[in-house]
Coordinates of C-alpha atoms in Angstrom, one line a residue:
M1153 CA 92.9 98.9 96.8
D1154 CA 94.0 95.4 97.6
I1155 CA 96.4 94.9 94.7
Q1156 CA 97.5 91.4 95.6
S1157 CA 93.9 90.2 95.8
I1158 CA 93.2 91.9 92.4
R1159 CA 96.3 90.2 90.9
Q1160 CA 95.3 86.8 92.3
N1161 CA 91.9 87.2 90.6
T1162 CA 93.7 88.0 87.3
K1163 CA 95.1 84.7 85.9
G1164 CA 96.6 86.2 82.8
L1165 CA 99.3 88.1 84.7
S1166 CA 101.5 85.1 85.1
G1167 CA 104.8 85.1 83.1
K1168 CA 104.3 88.5 81.5
F1169 CA 104.2 92.2 82.0
F1170 CA 100.7 93.2 80.7
F1171 CA 100.6 96.8 79.6
N1172 CA 98.0 96.7 76.8
N1173 CA 94.8 97.6 78.6
A1174 CA 94.0 100.3 76.0
G1175 CA 93.8 97.5 73.4
S1176 CA 92.1 94.6 75.2
S1177 CA 92.6 94.1 79.0
L1178 CA 92.7 90.9 81.1
M1179 CA 89.3 89.8 82.5
P1180 CA 89.0 89.1 86.2
Q1181 CA 88.4 85.4 87.0
T1182 CA 85.0 86.2 88.3
V1183 CA 84.0 87.7 84.9
V1184 CA 85.1 84.5 83.1
E1185 CA 83.4 82.2 85.6
S1186 CA 80.1 84.1 85.3
M1187 CA 80.1 83.6 81.5
I1188 CA 81.1 80.0 81.7
D1189 CA 78.3 79.3 84.2
Y1190 CA 75.7 81.0 82.0
F1191 CA 76.8 79.2 78.9
N1192 CA 76.8 75.9 80.8
Q1193 CA 73.2 76.6 81.7
E1194 CA 72.3 77.3 78.0
E1195 CA 73.9 74.0 77.1
Q1196 CA 71.4 72.3 79.5
W1197 CA 68.2 74.2 79.0
G1198 CA 68.5 76.4 75.9
G1199 CA 68.8 80.2 75.6
Y1200 CA 65.2 81.1 76.1
E1201 CA 64.7 79.2 79.3
V1202 CA 68.0 80.4 80.8
A1203 CA 67.2 84.0 80.0
D1204 CA 63.9 83.6 81.8
R1205 CA 65.5 82.0 84.8
N1206 CA 68.1 84.7 85.1
S1207 CA 65.9 87.7 84.1
Q1208 CA 66.4 89.6 87.4
L1209 CA 70.2 89.1 87.3
L1210 CA 70.4 90.3 83.6
E1211 CA 68.2 93.3 84.4
S1212 CA 70.7 94.3 87.1
F1213 CA 73.1 95.2 84.3
Y1214 CA 71.3 98.5 83.8
E1215 CA 71.3 99.3 87.5
E1216 CA 75.0 98.5 88.0
T1217 CA 76.1 100.4 84.8
S1218 CA 74.1 103.4 85.7
K1219 CA 76.1 103.6 89.0
L1220 CA 79.4 103.5 86.9
I1221 CA 78.6 106.7 85.0
H1222 CA 76.1 108.4 87.4
C1223 CA 72.8 108.2 85.6
K1224 CA 69.6 106.2 85.8
P1225 CA 69.1 102.6 84.6
S1226 CA 66.6 103.8 82.0
N1227 CA 69.5 105.7 80.3
I1228 CA 71.6 102.6 79.6
A1229 CA 71.5 100.3 76.6
F1230 CA 73.7 97.2 76.1
A1231 CA 75.7 97.1 72.9
T1232 CA 78.1 94.7 71.2
S1233 CA 80.8 97.4 71.1
S1234 CA 81.4 101.1 71.4
T1235 CA 81.3 101.3 67.6
D1236 CA 77.9 99.5 67.6
A1237 CA 76.6 102.0 70.2
Y1238 CA 78.1 104.9 68.3
A1239 CA 76.5 103.9 65.0
K1240 CA 73.1 103.5 66.6
A1241 CA 73.4 106.9 68.3
L1242 CA 74.4 108.6 65.0
S1243 CA 71.6 106.8 63.1
S1244 CA 69.0 108.4 65.4
I1245 CA 70.0 111.8 64.2
I1246 CA 68.3 112.7 60.9
F1247 CA 71.0 114.5 58.9
K1248 CA 70.0 116.6 55.9
D1249 CA 72.0 118.0 53.0
G1250 CA 74.2 120.7 54.3
D1251 CA 74.0 119.8 58.0
C1252 CA 77.2 120.1 60.0
I1253 CA 79.1 117.9 62.4
I1254 CA 81.8 119.5 64.6
T1255 CA 84.5 117.1 65.9
T1256 CA 88.2 117.2 66.8
I1257 CA 91.4 116.2 65.2
N1258 CA 91.8 113.5 67.9
D1259 CA 88.6 111.7 67.3
Y1260 CA 88.8 107.9 67.0
I1261 CA 89.6 106.6 63.5
S1262 CA 86.3 104.7 63.1
N1263 CA 84.4 107.8 64.1
Q1264 CA 86.3 109.9 61.6
I1265 CA 85.6 107.4 58.8
T1266 CA 81.9 107.4 59.8
F1267 CA 81.8 111.2 59.6
I1268 CA 83.5 111.2 56.2
S1269 CA 80.9 108.5 55.0
L1270 CA 78.1 110.9 56.0
Q1271 CA 79.9 113.6 54.2
K1272 CA 80.1 111.5 51.0
K1273 CA 76.5 110.1 51.2
L1274 CA 74.5 113.0 52.7
N1275 CA 76.7 116.0 52.0
V1276 CA 77.1 116.6 55.7
K1277 CA 79.9 119.1 56.5
V1278 CA 82.7 117.8 58.8
I1279 CA 84.4 120.6 60.7
R1280 CA 87.3 120.0 63.2
V1281 CA 88.1 122.2 66.2
K1282 CA 91.6 123.6 66.4
N1283 CA 94.0 122.7 69.1
L1284 CA 95.9 125.2 71.2
P1285 CA 99.7 125.1 71.2
N1286 CA 99.6 122.9 74.3
N1287 CA 97.4 120.4 72.4
E1288 CA 94.2 121.2 74.4
L1289 CA 91.0 121.9 72.6
D1290 CA 90.5 125.5 71.5
L1291 CA 87.2 126.2 73.2
E1292 CA 86.9 129.7 71.7
D1293 CA 87.3 128.2 68.3
L1294 CA 84.6 125.7 69.1
E1295 CA 82.2 128.4 70.1
N1296 CA 82.9 130.4 67.0
L1297 CA 82.3 127.4 64.8
I1298 CA 79.0 126.7 66.5
R1299 CA 77.9 130.2 65.9
E1300 CA 79.0 130.1 62.3
Y1301 CA 77.8 126.6 61.2
H1302 CA 74.9 125.8 63.7
P1303 CA 75.9 122.1 63.8
K1304 CA 73.5 119.3 64.1
L1305 CA 76.0 117.4 66.3
V1306 CA 79.2 117.9 68.3
A1307 CA 81.2 114.7 68.7
V1308 CA 84.3 114.3 70.9
T1309 CA 86.5 111.3 71.9
H1310 CA 87.3 111.6 75.6
I1311 CA 90.7 109.9 75.3
P1312 CA 92.1 109.3 71.8
T1313 CA 93.4 105.8 71.1
N1314 CA 96.7 107.2 69.8
S1315 CA 97.6 109.4 72.8
G1316 CA 97.4 109.8 76.5
L1317 CA 95.5 113.1 76.1
I1318 CA 92.3 113.6 78.1
Q1319 CA 90.1 116.0 76.2
N1320 CA 88.1 118.6 78.1
V1321 CA 84.7 117.0 77.5
E1322 CA 83.1 118.8 80.4
A1323 CA 83.9 122.2 79.0
V1324 CA 82.6 121.2 75.6
G1325 CA 79.4 120.0 77.2
K1326 CA 78.8 123.4 78.8
I1327 CA 79.1 125.0 75.4
C1328 CA 76.8 122.5 73.7
R1329 CA 74.1 123.1 76.4
Q1330 CA 74.4 126.8 76.0
Y1331 CA 73.6 126.5 72.2
D1332 CA 71.3 123.4 72.5
I1333 CA 73.5 121.2 70.3
I1334 CA 73.3 117.4 70.4
Y1335 CA 76.6 116.1 72.1
L1336 CA 78.1 112.7 71.6
V1337 CA 81.1 111.4 73.6
D1338 CA 83.2 108.4 72.8
A1339 CA 84.4 107.2 76.2
S1340 CA 85.9 103.9 75.1
Q1341 CA 89.3 104.6 76.6
S1342 CA 88.1 106.4 79.7
V1343 CA 85.4 104.2 81.2
G1344 CA 87.1 101.8 83.5
Q1345 CA 90.3 103.8 84.0
M1346 CA 88.9 107.0 85.5
V1347 CA 85.8 108.6 86.9
V1348 CA 83.3 109.3 84.1
D1349 CA 80.2 111.3 85.2
V1350 CA 77.6 112.0 82.5
Q1351 CA 76.0 114.6 84.6
K1352 CA 79.2 116.7 84.7
I1353 CA 79.9 116.0 81.0
N1354 CA 76.4 117.1 80.0
C1355 CA 76.4 114.8 77.0
D1356 CA 73.3 113.5 75.1
F1357 CA 75.0 110.2 74.1
L1358 CA 78.1 108.4 75.5
T1359 CA 79.5 105.2 74.2
A1360 CA 81.8 102.7 75.9
T1361 CA 83.4 99.3 75.3
G1362 CA 83.8 96.3 77.6
R1363 CA 87.1 95.0 76.5
K1364 CA 89.5 97.8 77.4
F1365 CA 90.0 99.4 80.8
L1366 CA 86.6 98.1 82.0
R1367 CA 88.1 94.5 81.8
G1368 CA 85.0 92.9 80.3
P1369 CA 84.7 90.5 77.4
R1370 CA 85.1 91.4 73.7
G1371 CA 81.8 91.9 71.9
T1372 CA 80.3 94.0 74.7
G1373 CA 79.8 97.7 75.3
F1374 CA 77.0 100.1 76.3
L1375 CA 75.3 103.3 75.2
Y1376 CA 74.2 106.2 77.5
V1377 CA 71.2 108.1 76.2
S1378 CA 70.0 111.3 78.1
D1379 CA 66.5 111.9 79.2
K1380 CA 66.2 114.8 76.8
I1381 CA 67.0 112.5 73.8
L1382 CA 64.6 109.9 75.0
E1383 CA 61.8 112.4 75.6
Q1384 CA 62.3 113.8 72.1
N1385 CA 61.8 110.3 70.7
Y1386 CA 65.2 109.8 69.1
A1387 CA 65.6 106.2 68.1
P1388 CA 68.0 104.2 65.9
L1389 CA 67.2 104.2 62.2
L1390 CA 66.6 100.4 62.2
L1391 CA 64.4 99.4 65.1
D1392 CA 63.3 95.9 66.0
M1393 CA 60.9 94.5 68.6
R1394 CA 63.3 95.2 71.4
G1395 CA 62.9 98.9 70.8
A1396 CA 59.2 99.3 70.0
H1397 CA 55.8 97.8 70.3
W1398 CA 53.9 97.0 67.1
T1399 CA 50.6 98.8 67.7
E1400 CA 49.0 99.2 64.3
Y1401 CA 49.5 97.5 60.9
N1402 CA 51.6 100.5 59.9
D1403 CA 52.7 102.0 63.2
Y1404 CA 54.7 101.3 66.4
E1405 CA 55.2 102.9 69.8
L1406 CA 58.7 103.4 71.1
I1407 CA 59.6 102.0 74.5
N1408 CA 60.5 104.8 76.9
T1409 CA 64.0 103.7 77.9
A1410 CA 67.4 103.5 76.2
K1411 CA 66.7 99.9 75.5
R1412 CA 65.1 101.1 72.3
F1413 CA 68.7 101.3 71.0
E1414 CA 69.2 97.5 71.6
H1415 CA 68.3 94.6 69.3
W1416 CA 66.2 91.7 70.5
E1417 CA 68.8 89.1 69.8
T1418 CA 71.6 89.4 72.4
S1419 CA 74.3 87.3 73.8
F1420 CA 73.1 87.3 77.4
G1421 CA 76.2 85.4 78.5
S1422 CA 78.3 88.3 77.2
L1423 CA 76.0 90.8 78.8
L1424 CA 76.4 89.0 82.1
G1425 CA 80.2 89.1 81.7
L1426 CA 80.1 92.8 81.2
L1427 CA 77.8 93.1 84.3
E1428 CA 80.5 91.3 86.4
A1429 CA 83.2 93.6 85.0
V1430 CA 81.2 96.7 85.9
K1431 CA 80.5 95.3 89.4
Y1432 CA 84.2 94.6 89.8
A1433 CA 85.1 98.2 88.9
N1434 CA 82.4 99.7 91.0
A1435 CA 83.4 97.6 94.0
I1436 CA 87.0 99.0 93.8
G1437 CA 85.8 102.5 93.1
L1438 CA 86.7 104.5 90.0
E1439 CA 88.1 107.3 92.1
H1440 CA 90.7 104.9 93.6
I1441 CA 91.5 103.4 90.2
E1442 CA 92.0 106.8 88.7
I1443 CA 94.4 108.0 91.4
Y1444 CA 96.5 104.8 91.2
N1445 CA 96.5 104.7 87.4
R1446 CA 97.7 108.3 87.3
K1447 CA 100.7 107.4 89.5
L1448 CA 101.6 104.4 87.3
A1449 CA 101.4 106.4 84.1
E1450 CA 103.3 109.4 85.5
T1451 CA 106.1 107.2 86.8
L1452 CA 106.3 105.4 83.4
R1453 CA 106.5 108.6 81.4
Q1454 CA 109.1 110.1 83.7
N1455 CA 111.2 106.9 83.5
L1456 CA 111.0 106.7 79.7
E1457 CA 111.9 110.4 79.3
N1458 CA 114.9 109.9 81.6
N1459 CA 115.9 107.0 79.5
G1460 CA 116.0 109.2 76.4
F1461 CA 112.7 108.3 74.7
K1462 CA 110.5 110.9 73.0
I1463 CA 107.1 111.1 74.8
M1464 CA 104.3 111.9 72.4
D1465 CA 101.5 112.5 74.9
K1466 CA 100.8 116.2 74.8
G1467 CA 98.3 118.1 77.0
M1468 CA 97.7 119.4 80.4
N1469 CA 95.7 116.3 81.6
L1470 CA 97.1 112.9 80.7
S1471 CA 95.7 109.4 81.0
S1472 CA 97.0 105.9 81.5
I1473 CA 97.9 105.6 77.8
V1474 CA 101.6 106.3 77.4
T1475 CA 102.9 106.7 73.8
F1476 CA 106.6 107.1 72.8
C1477 CA 109.3 106.4 70.3
E1478 CA 113.0 106.9 69.9
H1479 CA 114.1 110.5 69.2
N1480 CA 114.7 109.6 65.5
G1481 CA 111.1 108.1 65.3
D1482 CA 112.3 104.5 65.2
L1483 CA 110.0 101.9 66.7
D1484 CA 111.7 98.6 65.7
R1485 CA 114.2 98.3 68.5
I1486 CA 111.6 99.1 71.1
Q1487 CA 109.2 96.4 69.8
K1488 CA 112.0 93.9 69.6
V1489 CA 113.1 94.4 73.2
L1490 CA 109.6 94.4 74.6
K1491 CA 108.6 91.2 72.8
E1492 CA 111.8 89.5 73.9
N1493 CA 111.0 90.3 77.5
H1494 CA 107.3 89.3 77.4
V1495 CA 106.0 92.9 77.7
F1496 CA 102.5 93.1 76.2
F1497 CA 102.0 96.4 74.3
S1498 CA 100.4 97.8 71.2
M1499 CA 101.3 100.1 68.3
S1500 CA 99.5 103.1 66.9
Y1501 CA 100.3 104.1 63.4
K1502 CA 99.7 107.2 61.3
K1503 CA 96.8 105.6 59.4
S1504 CA 94.9 105.5 62.7
A1505 CA 95.7 109.1 63.7
L1506 CA 96.2 110.8 60.4
I1507 CA 95.8 114.4 61.5
D1508 CA 97.4 114.1 64.9
F1509 CA 100.5 112.2 63.7
T1510 CA 100.9 114.4 60.7
N1511 CA 101.0 117.4 63.0
K1512 CA 103.4 115.7 65.3
H1513 CA 105.6 114.7 62.3
I1514 CA 105.7 111.0 63.2
N1515 CA 104.6 107.7 61.6
G1516 CA 103.7 105.8 64.7
V1517 CA 104.2 105.2 68.4
V1518 CA 104.6 102.4 70.9
R1519 CA 101.7 102.4 73.3
L1520 CA 102.0 101.1 76.9
S1521 CA 98.8 101.3 79.0
P1522 CA 99.2 100.2 82.6
H1523 CA 96.1 99.6 84.8
Y1524 CA 95.3 99.1 88.4
F1525 CA 96.4 95.4 88.5
N1526 CA 99.9 96.5 87.5
T1527 CA 102.4 97.5 90.2
L1528 CA 105.0 100.2 90.5
E1529 CA 107.6 97.4 90.6
E1530 CA 106.4 96.3 87.1
V1531 CA 106.6 99.8 85.8
E1532 CA 110.2 100.1 87.1
R1533 CA 111.1 96.7 85.6
V1534 CA 109.7 97.6 82.1
S1535 CA 111.5 100.9 82.3
Q1536 CA 114.8 99.0 83.0
I1537 CA 114.1 96.7 80.1
L1538 CA 113.8 99.6 77.8
E1539 CA 116.8 101.4 79.3
S1540 CA 119.0 98.8 77.4
I1541 CA 118.1 100.5 74.1

């Protein structure tokens, strides 16, 4: 990777250490310019005309995104966020009284709340897989739970927002295939920072956001839908004319691609921004990004541990999300020093990771999430800044 060229194309790096890519990353200049150009066109000719003029370019979003996660363009739907994609995927599954969802203790807060909502409204059981002592998923427990409860769905967050843990989604996928269980993966924190291959994961649905490690605009994301799900006519609960053709007074026919999970009204300028972000990541290569990010995160963790901080990322396979606190659990001094030195970071509190943080006996963590536009020199400088504590 040409780090200097990447940094020159990232205007927001000036005057700061940007380590909050797990929250909302910095867009490359090319992403911003593509959106401005599109909106300038809309200013002149109106949205309908501009969409027609750019139809071939907009359609390339599906081709480019399919390369990112190793599927076909027909498996991709644009979404306004990962949560939007997640809700549409869930709504396509007809849950009945007594049905079961199996998830993990590390699933994303919004997903957990959605499951509890289904539990309250439809009497759906929510069962969570145990973790092993090393914080990895207990796959034997998962298989036992599947045999006992015959779940309608298994849902796993690839990388939790509150931890650097990378959950073993591929192993879960093998088990789901064996028992023919619908499998939903939240890849919001993994797409863009590492290789994500839906063929290896063997999932039925996968959701992603644009604003995090993919470096796209807010208000964008996408949904992957497998061929099996499309062929079995799964569709979101609330369709519109983007997803189906009105064929009779009281009937419709689903379109045969994942676009059935989209709505007709779309911000095509935002979609174009996400397209540029995906193209940018594909051009660099996710395998290169993953290797480089791992080196940044490993160096940062080691430095923080050497400086006396308590690292809260537990597991055999860790990502570019680094969470830590002082040994007494204090966060205030860390936040103060980082802000004074223009280090961009984020916090994760117990309310966002209720089970995980209860088990870890902490109320919150500081979250640093370096990305491929950061340098090892920046990692060392941030480490030195924190050493003063």
